[in-house]
XYZ file of C-alpha atoms in Angstrom:
748
model
C 27.129 -45.265 -43.930
C 26.104 -47.476 -41.293
C 23.559 -48.417 -38.965
C 25.508 -50.186 -36.893
C 24.099 -49.232 -33.177
C 22.135 -46.753 -34.446
C 18.132 -46.516 -34.908
C 16.500 -47.485 -38.149
C 14.388 -44.931 -39.930
C 16.298 -41.548 -40.691
C 14.293 -38.287 -41.416
C 16.985 -36.196 -41.537
C 20.375 -35.779 -42.585
C 22.712 -32.770 -42.675
C 26.368 -32.682 -44.696
C 29.235 -30.529 -43.178
C 29.567 -28.569 -46.343
C 33.206 -27.459 -44.802
C 33.751 -30.675 -44.384
C 32.326 -34.157 -45.481
C 32.859 -36.549 -43.385
C 30.577 -34.819 -40.496
C 26.874 -35.737 -40.837
C 24.376 -35.470 -38.101
C 21.608 -37.234 -38.960
C 17.915 -37.482 -37.262
C 15.219 -39.983 -37.038
C 13.097 -42.310 -34.994
C 15.918 -42.744 -31.848
C 16.573 -39.008 -32.140
C 20.069 -37.613 -33.221
C 23.711 -38.856 -34.041
C 27.098 -36.745 -35.266
C 29.917 -39.280 -37.664
C 33.294 -37.723 -37.967
C 33.760 -40.570 -40.241
C 31.543 -40.530 -43.213
C 29.349 -42.624 -41.212
C 31.303 -45.282 -39.905
C 30.785 -44.488 -36.410
C 28.430 -42.807 -34.233
C 27.954 -40.252 -32.134
C 24.159 -40.601 -29.739
C 23.082 -36.892 -28.676
C 21.367 -38.508 -25.205
C 21.224 -35.197 -23.188
C 17.369 -34.046 -25.642
C 14.413 -34.761 -22.865
C 12.586 -35.652 -26.334
C 10.902 -38.814 -26.359
C 7.218 -40.051 -27.728
C 4.799 -41.520 -25.289
C 2.008 -43.006 -26.623
C 1.241 -44.198 -23.230
C 1.894 -44.464 -19.215
C 0.959 -46.237 -16.575
C 2.546 -45.650 -12.356
C 3.113 -48.379 -10.224
C 3.293 -48.610 -6.498
C 6.463 -49.665 -5.508
C 7.688 -48.320 -2.125
C 8.893 -45.544 -1.199
C 9.100 -44.269 -4.749
C 7.340 -45.509 -8.269
C 7.801 -45.816 -10.908
C 6.629 -44.588 -14.360
C 6.213 -47.237 -17.536
C 5.579 -45.928 -21.001
C 5.647 -47.342 -24.181
C 7.125 -45.138 -26.994
C 6.907 -44.818 -30.170
C 9.783 -47.175 -32.078
C 11.796 -46.842 -29.011
C 10.594 -49.680 -27.069
C 8.349 -49.848 -23.613
C 10.649 -48.818 -20.582
C 10.011 -48.246 -17.085
C 11.566 -45.539 -14.328
C 11.355 -44.663 -11.181
C 9.460 -41.421 -10.417
C 12.512 -40.555 -7.913
C 15.555 -41.275 -7.102
C 18.027 -40.904 -3.446
C 21.167 -39.780 -5.111
C 21.634 -35.927 -6.116
C 21.765 -36.587 -10.236
C 17.952 -36.529 -10.402
C 17.238 -39.118 -12.789
C 19.524 -40.383 -15.398
C 19.020 -42.176 -18.578
C 20.854 -45.258 -16.292
C 17.770 -44.938 -14.691
C 15.641 -46.109 -17.376
C 14.907 -50.094 -17.862
C 13.806 -51.655 -21.450
C 10.837 -53.360 -20.750
C 10.517 -54.394 -24.169
C 11.066 -53.612 -27.657
C 9.710 -52.085 -30.541
C 6.377 -49.232 -31.013
C 4.956 -49.602 -26.890
C 1.621 -48.902 -25.889
C -0.251 -48.699 -22.240
C 2.075 -51.417 -20.220
C -0.050 -52.553 -16.568
C 1.949 -53.165 -13.646
C 0.970 -55.152 -11.062
C -0.828 -53.970 -8.492
C 0.337 -55.575 -5.844
C 3.580 -57.280 -7.112
C 5.822 -53.703 -8.741
C 7.438 -56.602 -10.877
C 5.425 -58.164 -12.897
C 4.666 -55.717 -16.015
C 2.900 -56.634 -18.819
C 4.207 -55.055 -21.822
C 3.795 -54.726 -25.248
C 4.174 -53.777 -29.243
C 2.393 -52.832 -32.761
C 0.126 -54.955 -33.556
C -1.162 -56.400 -30.351
C 3.080 -58.600 -28.896
C 1.901 -58.685 -25.815
C 4.116 -60.313 -22.749
C 4.337 -60.544 -19.477
C 8.536 -59.272 -18.006
C 9.465 -60.474 -14.352
C 12.372 -57.242 -13.649
C 13.421 -59.774 -11.420
C 15.027 -62.113 -13.321
C 14.839 -59.710 -17.102
C 12.390 -63.059 -18.301
C 9.862 -62.458 -21.056
C 7.543 -64.350 -21.521
C 4.847 -64.454 -24.268
C 0.839 -64.269 -24.195
C -0.333 -62.823 -26.839
C -3.953 -64.279 -27.633
C -3.885 -67.722 -30.536
C -6.449 -68.210 -32.949
C -8.396 -71.553 -32.682
C -7.972 -73.653 -35.675
C -9.123 -72.309 -38.986
C -9.211 -68.789 -37.852
C -8.347 -65.186 -39.250
C -5.915 -63.486 -37.210
C -6.842 -60.451 -35.122
C -7.267 -57.370 -35.668
C -4.504 -55.978 -32.935
C -4.370 -52.166 -33.364
C -1.414 -50.563 -33.375
C -1.606 -49.368 -29.824
C -4.315 -52.205 -28.294
C -5.498 -51.330 -25.641
C -4.257 -53.672 -22.151
C -6.319 -53.794 -18.764
C -5.691 -55.809 -15.395
C -8.732 -55.907 -13.386
C -8.839 -53.770 -10.587
C -10.737 -55.813 -8.722
C -8.253 -59.298 -9.132
C -4.787 -58.411 -9.867
C -4.601 -61.574 -12.011
C -7.193 -61.356 -15.140
C -6.434 -59.140 -17.779
C -8.125 -58.226 -20.457
C -6.908 -57.552 -24.168
C -8.988 -56.707 -27.364
C -8.578 -56.722 -31.414
C -11.777 -56.471 -32.179
C -13.363 -58.860 -29.985
C -12.725 -59.100 -25.751
C -10.281 -61.510 -24.009
C -9.936 -62.124 -20.726
C -7.254 -64.135 -18.605
C -7.477 -64.907 -15.047
C -4.293 -66.096 -15.069
C -1.984 -63.275 -15.725
C -1.831 -64.531 -19.474
C -0.954 -68.092 -19.153
C -5.270 -68.552 -20.833
C -7.272 -66.775 -22.701
C -11.334 -66.964 -23.237
C -13.388 -64.372 -25.405
C -15.339 -62.368 -23.919
C -17.931 -60.594 -26.351
C -18.470 -60.954 -30.201
C -17.050 -58.194 -32.726
C -17.451 -54.990 -31.200
C -16.589 -52.967 -34.281
C -19.008 -52.373 -37.473
C -17.439 -54.584 -39.100
C -17.741 -52.411 -42.424
C -15.179 -53.533 -45.023
C -12.512 -51.028 -45.671
C -11.220 -51.761 -49.325
C -14.804 -49.779 -49.597
C -14.403 -46.609 -48.008
C -13.144 -43.648 -49.891
C -10.140 -42.103 -49.435
C -9.761 -38.872 -50.857
C -13.311 -39.186 -52.463
C -12.931 -42.117 -53.260
C -12.409 -45.590 -53.194
C -9.170 -46.912 -54.627
C -8.158 -50.259 -56.306
C -5.571 -51.770 -54.299
C -2.862 -51.376 -56.496
C -2.945 -48.012 -54.387
C 0.208 -47.403 -53.309
C 1.177 -47.933 -49.361
C -2.616 -48.324 -49.513
C -3.257 -50.392 -46.427
C 0.915 -51.325 -45.327
C 2.091 -49.390 -42.119
C -1.473 -48.897 -41.093
C -3.899 -50.432 -38.600
C -5.969 -53.288 -39.590
C -9.583 -50.443 -39.523
C -12.435 -52.357 -36.997
C -9.868 -52.428 -33.802
C -10.780 -52.091 -30.640
C -9.094 -48.921 -28.745
C -10.210 -48.172 -25.223
C -10.714 -50.793 -22.922
C -12.315 -50.335 -19.272
C -13.683 -51.886 -16.047
C -15.612 -50.301 -13.379
C -13.728 -50.174 -10.274
C -16.661 -50.024 -8.262
C -18.494 -53.115 -9.688
C -17.264 -56.171 -11.255
C -17.548 -56.811 -15.204
C -18.425 -53.334 -15.878
C -16.619 -53.200 -18.748
C -16.891 -50.164 -21.813
C -15.358 -50.999 -24.553
C -14.643 -47.894 -28.061
C -13.368 -49.102 -31.525
C -11.728 -47.018 -34.113
C -14.823 -47.319 -35.954
C -16.494 -45.151 -33.911
C -18.889 -48.087 -31.258
C -18.879 -48.107 -27.524
C -19.964 -50.912 -26.268
C -21.075 -51.831 -22.312
C -21.160 -55.031 -20.964
C -22.637 -55.031 -17.159
C -22.206 -58.734 -16.896
C -18.853 -59.620 -17.641
C -19.405 -60.245 -20.885
C -22.464 -62.089 -20.938
C -24.423 -59.729 -22.843
C -23.164 -55.913 -24.124
C -24.879 -53.556 -25.152
C -23.822 -50.981 -28.032
C -23.943 -47.623 -29.211
C -23.189 -46.735 -33.048
C -23.728 -43.125 -32.633
C -23.320 -40.341 -29.401
C -25.134 -37.212 -30.613
C -22.528 -33.995 -31.268
C -19.981 -36.247 -32.619
C -19.811 -37.029 -35.600
C -20.185 -40.672 -36.972
C -17.349 -43.494 -37.197
C -15.361 -41.200 -35.124
C -12.186 -42.479 -32.798
C -13.214 -43.848 -29.393
C -9.339 -43.536 -27.991
C -10.382 -43.150 -24.598
C -12.013 -45.060 -22.103
C -12.571 -44.123 -18.112
C -14.595 -45.100 -14.905
C -15.564 -43.382 -12.317
C -13.550 -44.849 -8.881
C -17.469 -42.475 -7.411
C -19.811 -43.268 -9.139
C -20.586 -46.507 -10.827
C -23.611 -44.876 -13.593
C -20.672 -42.752 -14.421
C -17.596 -43.698 -17.782
C -15.934 -41.037 -19.829
C -15.242 -40.689 -23.436
C -12.800 -39.303 -26.115
C -13.874 -38.938 -28.982
C -11.157 -38.714 -31.942
C -11.664 -37.146 -35.857
C -8.078 -35.301 -36.618
C -8.305 -38.353 -39.937
C -10.791 -36.687 -41.038
C -9.448 -32.886 -41.241
C -11.489 -32.134 -37.393
C -9.601 -31.236 -34.608
C -12.088 -30.427 -32.481
C -12.106 -32.044 -28.771
C -14.981 -34.039 -27.655
C -14.853 -35.110 -24.539
C -17.794 -37.124 -23.166
C -19.656 -38.397 -19.749
C -22.378 -40.690 -18.738
C -24.564 -40.921 -16.355
C -26.756 -43.997 -16.592
C -24.135 -46.201 -17.780
C -23.033 -45.731 -21.106
C -27.046 -45.692 -22.344
C -26.478 -42.117 -22.824
C -23.359 -39.819 -23.426
C -23.323 -35.803 -22.735
C -20.645 -33.381 -23.795
C -17.865 -31.581 -20.835
C -15.580 -30.231 -23.197
C -17.858 -26.773 -23.488
C -14.937 -23.961 -23.223
C -12.264 -26.620 -24.473
C -10.034 -25.379 -27.882
C -12.161 -25.830 -30.715
C -8.823 -26.274 -31.994
C -7.256 -29.109 -30.297
C -8.128 -33.232 -30.694
C -8.628 -34.462 -26.686
C -7.118 -37.553 -26.041
C -7.311 -38.582 -23.062
C -8.484 -38.328 -19.587
C -8.292 -39.035 -15.858
C -10.945 -38.301 -12.507
C -9.295 -37.297 -9.599
C -10.036 -39.981 -6.730
C -11.483 -37.449 -3.679
C -13.171 -34.950 -5.688
C -15.475 -36.553 -8.672
C -15.598 -32.540 -10.236
C -11.244 -33.347 -10.600
C -11.022 -33.930 -14.112
C -7.594 -33.334 -15.981
C -8.013 -33.899 -20.320
C -5.912 -34.098 -22.097
C -5.033 -32.389 -25.749
C -2.784 -32.548 -28.971
C -1.839 -28.646 -27.848
C -1.557 -29.679 -23.594
C -2.800 -30.293 -20.746
C -6.276 -28.785 -19.253
C -8.782 -29.371 -15.916
C -11.778 -28.517 -14.389
C -12.915 -28.323 -11.051
C -16.364 -28.433 -11.853
C -16.919 -31.489 -13.321
C -16.260 -29.948 -17.006
C -18.324 -27.086 -17.544
C -15.068 -25.058 -17.568
C -11.695 -25.398 -18.115
C -8.025 -23.976 -17.580
C -4.665 -25.107 -18.790
C -1.776 -26.764 -17.268
C 1.080 -24.258 -17.507
C 3.516 -23.798 -14.980
C 6.520 -25.295 -16.570
C 4.478 -28.240 -18.736
C 4.960 -26.439 -22.776
C 2.319 -26.893 -25.198
C 2.729 -30.684 -26.379
C 0.607 -32.563 -27.454
C -0.269 -34.755 -24.753
C -1.585 -38.065 -25.012
C -2.198 -40.108 -20.982
C -3.109 -39.246 -18.231
C -2.673 -41.192 -14.855
C -3.103 -40.398 -11.056
C -0.970 -42.450 -9.138
C -3.395 -41.988 -5.839
C -1.368 -42.947 -3.031
C 1.145 -39.824 -3.844
C -1.436 -37.789 -5.373
C 0.809 -36.893 -8.170
C -0.125 -37.003 -12.160
C 1.884 -38.372 -14.289
C 1.419 -37.000 -17.999
C 2.411 -38.231 -20.963
C 2.769 -36.166 -23.672
C 3.939 -37.642 -27.398
C 7.204 -35.652 -27.606
C 8.959 -34.283 -24.834
C 8.430 -37.449 -22.144
C 7.090 -37.733 -18.729
C 6.130 -35.060 -16.487
C 4.832 -35.458 -13.092
C 3.092 -32.962 -11.184
C 3.674 -34.172 -7.751
C 0.613 -33.722 -5.344
C -1.716 -31.277 -6.925
C -4.414 -31.886 -4.203
C -4.330 -27.768 -3.729
C -6.559 -27.682 -7.295
C -9.294 -29.661 -5.403
C -9.921 -26.303 -3.682
C -11.710 -24.230 -5.609
C -10.235 -21.114 -6.599
C -13.374 -19.070 -5.116
C -12.468 -20.151 -1.453
C -8.941 -18.650 -2.549
C -9.951 -15.167 -3.901
C -12.179 -15.494 -0.071
C -9.429 -15.740 2.284
C -6.105 -13.409 2.493
C -4.090 -16.890 3.270
C -4.838 -20.801 1.801
C -2.135 -23.190 3.381
C -2.963 -26.611 1.857
C -2.442 -29.527 3.519
C 1.102 -31.265 4.199
C 1.733 -34.791 2.466
C 4.628 -36.925 4.963
C 8.377 -36.849 3.835
C 10.479 -39.507 3.771
C 13.793 -39.097 5.953
C 16.574 -40.675 4.388
C 19.924 -38.575 3.130
C 20.722 -38.145 -0.659
C 23.462 -40.363 -2.134
C 25.741 -39.748 -5.001
C 27.176 -42.160 -7.732
C 29.010 -39.161 -10.396
C 30.357 -36.875 -7.934
C 28.797 -34.343 -5.481
C 26.913 -32.576 -8.428
C 24.137 -33.309 -9.856
C 26.165 -34.532 -12.849
C 29.166 -35.140 -10.953
C 32.169 -34.871 -13.258
C 30.374 -35.244 -16.565
C 29.922 -32.455 -17.805
C 26.690 -31.095 -18.520
C 26.345 -33.500 -21.813
C 25.064 -36.183 -19.063
C 21.389 -35.752 -18.836
C 19.637 -35.381 -15.740
C 15.389 -35.366 -14.407
C 14.615 -33.034 -11.804
C 13.687 -35.308 -8.895
C 10.975 -34.672 -6.735
C 11.889 -31.540 -4.403
C 13.318 -33.185 -0.967
C 12.084 -32.923 1.772
C 9.207 -31.658 3.273
C 6.791 -29.868 0.953
C 4.562 -26.430 1.737
C 1.850 -25.523 -0.350
C 0.245 -21.697 -0.219
C -1.207 -19.721 -1.553
C -1.484 -16.002 -1.221
C -4.576 -13.805 -2.338
C -2.894 -10.819 -2.553
C 0.666 -10.893 -1.355
C 2.032 -8.927 0.909
C 4.107 -5.647 -0.107
C 6.069 -3.302 1.487
C 4.803 0.454 2.117
C 6.485 2.254 -1.218
C 5.492 -0.497 -3.147
C 1.531 -0.370 -1.900
C 2.372 3.762 -2.365
C 3.199 2.691 -5.930
C -0.082 1.084 -6.971
C -1.817 3.796 -5.965
C -0.492 6.422 -7.684
C -0.254 3.985 -10.720
C -3.697 3.843 -10.678
C -4.054 7.771 -10.125
C -1.710 8.567 -12.790
C -3.958 6.197 -15.245
C -7.169 8.394 -14.599
C -4.713 11.752 -14.845
C -5.482 12.151 -11.663
C -3.191 14.363 -8.773
C -0.740 11.804 -7.354
C 0.252 14.219 -3.569
C 3.396 14.273 -2.383
C 4.151 12.565 0.422
C 4.626 13.756 4.417
C 8.411 13.682 5.573
C 6.916 10.585 8.089
C 5.684 8.977 5.501
C 8.389 8.115 3.629
C 10.854 8.034 6.570
C 8.824 5.206 7.565
C 8.716 3.844 4.143
C 12.743 3.727 4.383
C 13.159 2.465 8.048
C 10.887 -0.151 7.318
C 11.740 -3.940 7.274
C 10.623 -5.345 4.233
C 6.905 -8.321 4.612
C 8.201 -11.535 4.862
C 6.171 -14.772 4.606
C 7.617 -17.991 6.238
C 6.298 -21.181 7.829
C 7.624 -22.155 11.424
C 8.114 -26.159 11.739
C 7.097 -27.802 14.963
C 7.826 -30.817 16.910
C 5.083 -32.738 19.133
C 6.912 -30.859 21.809
C 5.741 -27.255 20.750
C 8.916 -26.826 20.090
C 10.490 -24.968 16.635
C 12.868 -27.210 14.372
C 13.097 -24.381 11.708
C 11.324 -21.399 10.039
C 11.940 -21.945 6.200
C 11.812 -18.411 4.581
C 8.631 -18.120 2.002
C 7.327 -16.332 -1.364
C 5.471 -12.610 0.050
C 4.139 -12.399 -3.297
C 1.036 -12.830 -4.475
C -0.085 -16.259 -5.486
C 0.477 -20.119 -5.733
C 4.051 -20.782 -4.242
C 5.835 -24.042 -3.153
C 9.178 -24.141 -0.402
C 10.257 -27.194 1.152
C 11.919 -28.118 4.914
C 15.211 -30.306 4.318
C 14.238 -31.947 7.830
C 17.492 -30.823 9.726
C 17.661 -27.725 11.677
C 19.212 -24.472 10.776
C 22.980 -24.479 9.548
C 25.383 -23.058 12.546
C 27.873 -21.664 10.416
C 28.393 -18.045 10.452
C 25.815 -15.171 9.178
C 26.590 -14.007 6.129
C 24.720 -10.966 4.600
C 25.575 -11.135 1.205
C 25.934 -14.032 -0.270
C 28.016 -15.962 -3.002
C 26.785 -15.710 -6.633
C 28.005 -17.433 -9.167
C 29.378 -21.312 -9.199
C 29.844 -22.804 -5.848
C 31.855 -25.940 -5.675
C 29.760 -28.319 -3.014
C 33.018 -27.768 -1.051
C 32.179 -24.238 -0.723
C 28.902 -24.703 0.568
C 29.589 -24.601 5.461
C 28.097 -28.285 6.448
C 23.935 -28.115 6.919
C 22.287 -28.075 10.740
C 21.786 -31.372 12.288
C 19.161 -33.540 10.784
C 15.269 -33.997 12.829
C 13.760 -36.574 14.357
C 11.454 -39.553 12.712
C 8.089 -37.998 14.005
C 5.061 -35.493 14.172
C 5.361 -31.600 12.937
C 3.266 -29.435 12.470
C 3.794 -26.766 9.755
C 2.159 -22.808 10.398
C 2.463 -20.032 7.160
C 3.047 -17.061 8.814
C 4.645 -13.099 8.094
C 6.443 -10.438 9.219
C 5.083 -6.778 8.956
C 5.427 -3.936 10.208
C 6.751 -5.230 13.895
C 4.148 -8.074 13.850
C 4.292 -11.843 13.733
C 0.635 -13.228 12.471
C -0.563 -16.851 11.733
C -1.492 -16.584 7.779
C -4.017 -20.274 7.208
C -4.372 -23.443 9.221
C -1.930 -24.673 10.942
C -0.843 -28.162 8.669
C 0.103 -31.839 10.324
C 2.191 -33.737 8.908
C 4.737 -36.971 9.431
C 8.613 -37.494 8.833
C 8.653 -40.924 7.892
C 12.658 -43.043 8.448
C 13.566 -44.626 5.297
C 14.770 -47.306 7.126
C 16.493 -49.220 4.441
C 19.508 -50.613 6.432
C 20.345 -52.222 9.465
C 22.944 -49.920 9.934
C 21.339 -47.270 10.367
C 21.321 -45.710 14.543
C 17.945 -47.460 15.887
C 18.139 -44.523 19.547
C 18.108 -41.003 16.982
C 17.777 -39.471 20.102
C 21.299 -40.216 20.751
C 22.207 -40.027 16.928
C 20.858 -36.563 16.853
C 22.310 -35.430 20.676
C 25.552 -36.309 19.477
C 24.962 -34.084 16.012
C 23.531 -31.189 18.459
C 26.592 -31.162 20.125
C 29.326 -31.213 17.485
C 27.457 -28.208 15.999
C 27.400 -26.522 18.690
C 30.774 -26.657 19.052
C 31.369 -26.157 15.055
C 29.547 -22.855 15.588
C 31.853 -21.424 18.384
C 34.707 -21.579 16.714
C 33.414 -20.653 13.459
C 32.754 -17.756 15.471
C 36.079 -18.041 16.551
C 37.494 -18.264 13.404
C 35.819 -15.309 12.064
C 35.957 -12.804 15.594
C 40.078 -13.756 15.523
C 39.292 -12.496 11.775
C 37.902 -9.178 13.205
C 40.389 -8.521 16.197
C 42.964 -8.814 13.243
C 41.119 -5.796 11.524
C 40.966 -3.922 15.065
C 44.536 -4.481 15.372
C 45.506 -3.125 12.625
C 43.884 -0.209 12.385
C 44.974 0.607 15.974
C 48.031 0.616 15.193
C 47.915 2.945 12.806
C 45.978 4.998 14.264
C 48.686 5.407 17.069
C 51.081 5.582 15.053
C 48.309 9.182 13.138
C 48.381 10.447 16.987
C 51.029 12.873 17.826
C 49.633 12.150 21.507
C 50.383 8.665 22.029
C 52.981 6.759 23.363
C 55.579 4.440 22.783
C 54.507 2.335 25.596
C 50.765 2.064 23.584
C 52.893 1.175 20.410
C 53.971 -2.396 22.365
C 50.924 -2.750 23.281
C 49.509 -3.741 19.869
C 52.729 -5.123 18.664
C 52.280 -7.303 21.582
C 48.810 -8.174 20.511
C 49.386 -9.042 17.209
C 51.653 -11.149 19.071
C 48.936 -13.076 20.737
C 46.387 -13.508 18.287
C 49.395 -15.125 15.323
C 49.964 -17.353 18.597
C 45.856 -18.141 18.397
C 45.401 -18.201 15.088
C 47.900 -21.207 15.341
C 46.222 -22.609 17.924
C 42.878 -21.766 16.543
C 43.657 -23.009 12.818
C 46.980 -24.449 11.981
C 50.842 -23.384 11.831
C 50.403 -22.026 8.526
C 54.338 -21.318 8.860
C 54.574 -25.778 8.621
C 51.747 -26.636 6.597
C 51.501 -24.174 3.709
C 55.738 -26.255 3.233
C 54.122 -29.527 2.443
C 54.770 -29.993 6.224
C 52.480 -32.005 9.055
C 51.105 -29.762 11.440
C 49.359 -30.845 14.954
C 45.521 -30.788 13.966
C 43.804 -27.295 14.548
C 40.954 -27.131 17.071
C 38.482 -25.214 13.231
C 40.574 -28.461 11.083
C 39.536 -30.970 13.884
C 35.959 -29.585 14.434
C 35.067 -29.512 11.048
C 36.574 -32.787 10.510
C 34.373 -34.252 13.285
C 30.809 -32.526 12.187
C 31.170 -32.231 8.183
C 31.697 -36.547 9.518
C 28.622 -36.829 11.914
C 26.103 -33.483 10.236
C 25.536 -36.227 7.456
C 25.271 -39.787 8.899
C 22.167 -41.457 10.148
C 24.405 -44.166 11.959
C 25.562 -44.003 15.404
C 28.371 -41.951 16.419
C 31.804 -43.737 16.505
C 33.821 -43.770 19.339
C 36.526 -42.598 17.460
C 34.404 -39.275 16.973
C 33.301 -38.898 19.625
C 37.270 -40.031 22.053
C 38.032 -36.813 18.755
C 35.404 -34.446 19.792
C 36.231 -34.545 23.595
C 40.748 -33.485 22.457
C 38.373 -30.708 20.722
C 36.289 -29.555 22.925
C 38.811 -29.323 25.449
C 41.305 -27.288 22.967
C 39.206 -24.879 22.134
C 38.896 -23.635 25.512
C 42.220 -22.845 25.414
C 42.019 -20.119 22.398
C 38.354 -18.771 23.487
C 40.095 -18.352 27.380
C 43.357 -16.486 25.131
C 41.284 -15.069 22.478
C 38.788 -13.117 25.368
C 41.967 -12.099 27.265
C 43.034 -10.565 23.872
C 39.940 -8.770 23.500
C 39.421 -7.055 27.203
C 42.935 -6.103 27.005
C 42.472 -4.899 23.242
C 39.094 -2.862 24.185
C 41.621 -1.522 26.825
C 43.612 -0.104 24.766
C 40.504 1.704 22.037
C 39.318 3.952 24.627
C 43.330 4.860 25.268
C 42.789 6.106 21.598
C 39.924 7.956 22.580
C 41.398 9.921 25.604
C 44.432 10.840 23.090
C 41.896 11.913 20.257
C 42.740 9.476 17.574
C 41.554 8.345 14.786
C 38.288 6.590 14.816
C 39.508 2.995 14.517
C 36.005 -0.163 14.177
C 34.432 -1.086 17.720
C 34.912 1.995 19.073
C 31.773 4.619 20.007
C 32.912 8.301 20.020
C 31.549 8.718 23.560
C 30.656 12.791 22.880
C 32.211 14.032 25.250
C-alpha cells in the first residue's frame, strides 16, 4: 500500500467486501479512497473538517485573512472573504509552515509577515510575497540544556512594538528585531518538578514504561502568554503545571502565584488575556481534564494577578474551558470557548449563554476578535474556523431589547465592488457538488434588527388567543362575520428596510422578516430590478442565465437605512434610522471616475429595458386577447364576417410587431442570420453595462440610440393595435358575445 501523495498517521481502514481492491482509509489527513489496492489514492477534499489548535486574524484591507495552526496539517491562512461568487475554496488557502501548528502571529502593520511554528518550538518568519521561510527559534547557549518547548508553544507580538516578539519555553524570550536576536527576560517560571517522579495512574513508573515520555510534551513549560496593550512591560505567563507569573517591568522582576482558590493545584493554565479596557484586569483559563476533571475554570483578576475570582459561574459543569476573549468596546461582553461550544456573557461573566446559529457543539480551542470589522473568529478542533460577522448587536443587553418593540442596530459601512467568478457563473461553477466552498460573508450592506414580538395577521393573533383559552378549557367564541371578513381581506403585515441617499431619495426597499426575534437582511447596493413583475417566483434549480439583470449600481456615498412595517394600511418606522457609507473598492484604474455619468447611462439603458420587457409581456397578452376574441366571434350567432376579418388582420399585425420586437423566428429557427431585434439589442446592452463599473463605451451608447429609435416604432404600432383591439372587444358586448380577457361587463 503506497503512501505517495497521501497523509501519514492512519487510523481507520475499510475494505470493500465485494471488491477488495476498493479501499477507504481515514487518518490525520482526512479520507482517501483507492480502487487499485492502495497504489493510487483520491483525497476527499470537500469534507468541512479541520482541527485548529489556535487561530489569528490579521488587519489586511479590504478583507482580512485568518491564519491558524492545525493538528498535523500545517499552519495555514485564508481570506475571510473573496471577491468572487464562489466564496472561499481550498485553493484560497496558503500553507505557511508544516507540522502541527499553533497560534500564528501576523505583523499588524504588514500582513505579508507571518510568524508561525510547528510542534516543540519550531518557530519561523514567513514572507507571503517571496514564500521565504527563515527559522528564528531561540538557541540555547553553549552547554545549556535544550529548552522545554511545549507542543503548543506560546508566541506573541507586542501590542506596543510590531517588531518585538515574545516566545516561551520554561522561560520567556524577547526579540526586538523580528526574531533575529533573542534574550531571556525571565528565569524558569514553572514549578521545576521532575515529571519522572509524578504519579501516573496512581503510582510512579520506571524508565522502561512503554511510551511514558514519548509523543508527549516535556512537562514544565509555559503555555499562556499575554502583554497588556495598556501598560508596556506588564506581562502574564501561565504554565502547564499551574503557575501564573506576572512582571510589570518587562521581566526584571516577577511575582508568582502557585495556587488559585477554586482551581485544583497544578491545573494547566491554558490561556491568559489582558484587558483592553483596564490595565489591572486580566482573564485566565485553567484546564484540569488530564485528571478526569472536565469542569470549566474561568477566572478574572482586577489587581494585576495578585488575586483571582471565578467567573465561570453558570457555564455547564461538563466541558473544559480553553480560551477567552474580551470585547474591545464593552468590557462586560466576554466570549469563552469550551469543549462543547462557544459561550458569551453580557455581564462580565455572571451569566453565560451558548452561541448557536449554525455553530455546532464542538471543541472551541480559540476565539479572537477582528476589531476593525467587529467579527468574532472561532477556531474549532474538528470543524475548522467559523466567523460571526459583526457581532456588535451582542453589545445590546437583552433587557434593552425587551423594552422596545423593535431594535434596529448600527450598520457597518459596505464595500462596493462586483463579485467575479473563476470557475463559471455559479457558486461551484461546473465542478459538481464535490468542490468545497465556504460561504463569503453576505454581500452588500447588512442590516440587523430585533423584533420583540413580531407582526402577525389578524387570523394569527386570533388563533394565538384562542389557543390560550383552549389550554385553559375555556370557550372560544365564534368570530363575527365582519371580523372574519376583515381577516380574509387583510394584507399580511410586512417589514422592510428603506434605504435613502444623501438627498433623502429612496434608493431601495429591502424586504425583511416580520417574525419575532433577531434577523439580518442585505441590500446589494443596487437600485430595484427593472424586470417585469412576477407574482409567483420560480422554484428549484435556476441557472444563472435564468435570472433577469439586476438594477443599476448605486453611487458610493452616504446612505440612511430605516426599518419600517406596513400593517393594516399604515406604514410606520421601527427603531432608530442608521447611517452608513457605501465605500468604493477602487482596485483598478479602469473604474469609472464619473460615477454619476455611469449611473445615468445604466438608468437610461435600464428604463429602455424596462419598457421593452414590458412590451414583450404585453405582446403575449395581446396575443391571448386576440385568440379569445377570434373564438368568441365564431361562437356568437350575431357576429359578422367583417369582425372576423378584423381580428385576423390584428393577428397578422401582431405577428409583424413580434418580428420587430423579438426577432424573425421563421428565419432564425433555421439557423440563418436576421436583424437584431429590439428586445435582443436592449437586453444585451443593459446586461453588459449594468454589471460593470467601467465607462460605457461609444459602441454601447450608439447601439442604445438605435434601440430607442426602433422601440419607438414598435411602441407606436402596439398602441395602435391595442386601441383597435379594444374597440373590437367593445363590439362584442353589443352582440352578446361570451366574456373574453380584458373586458369588464358593463351591466347594461
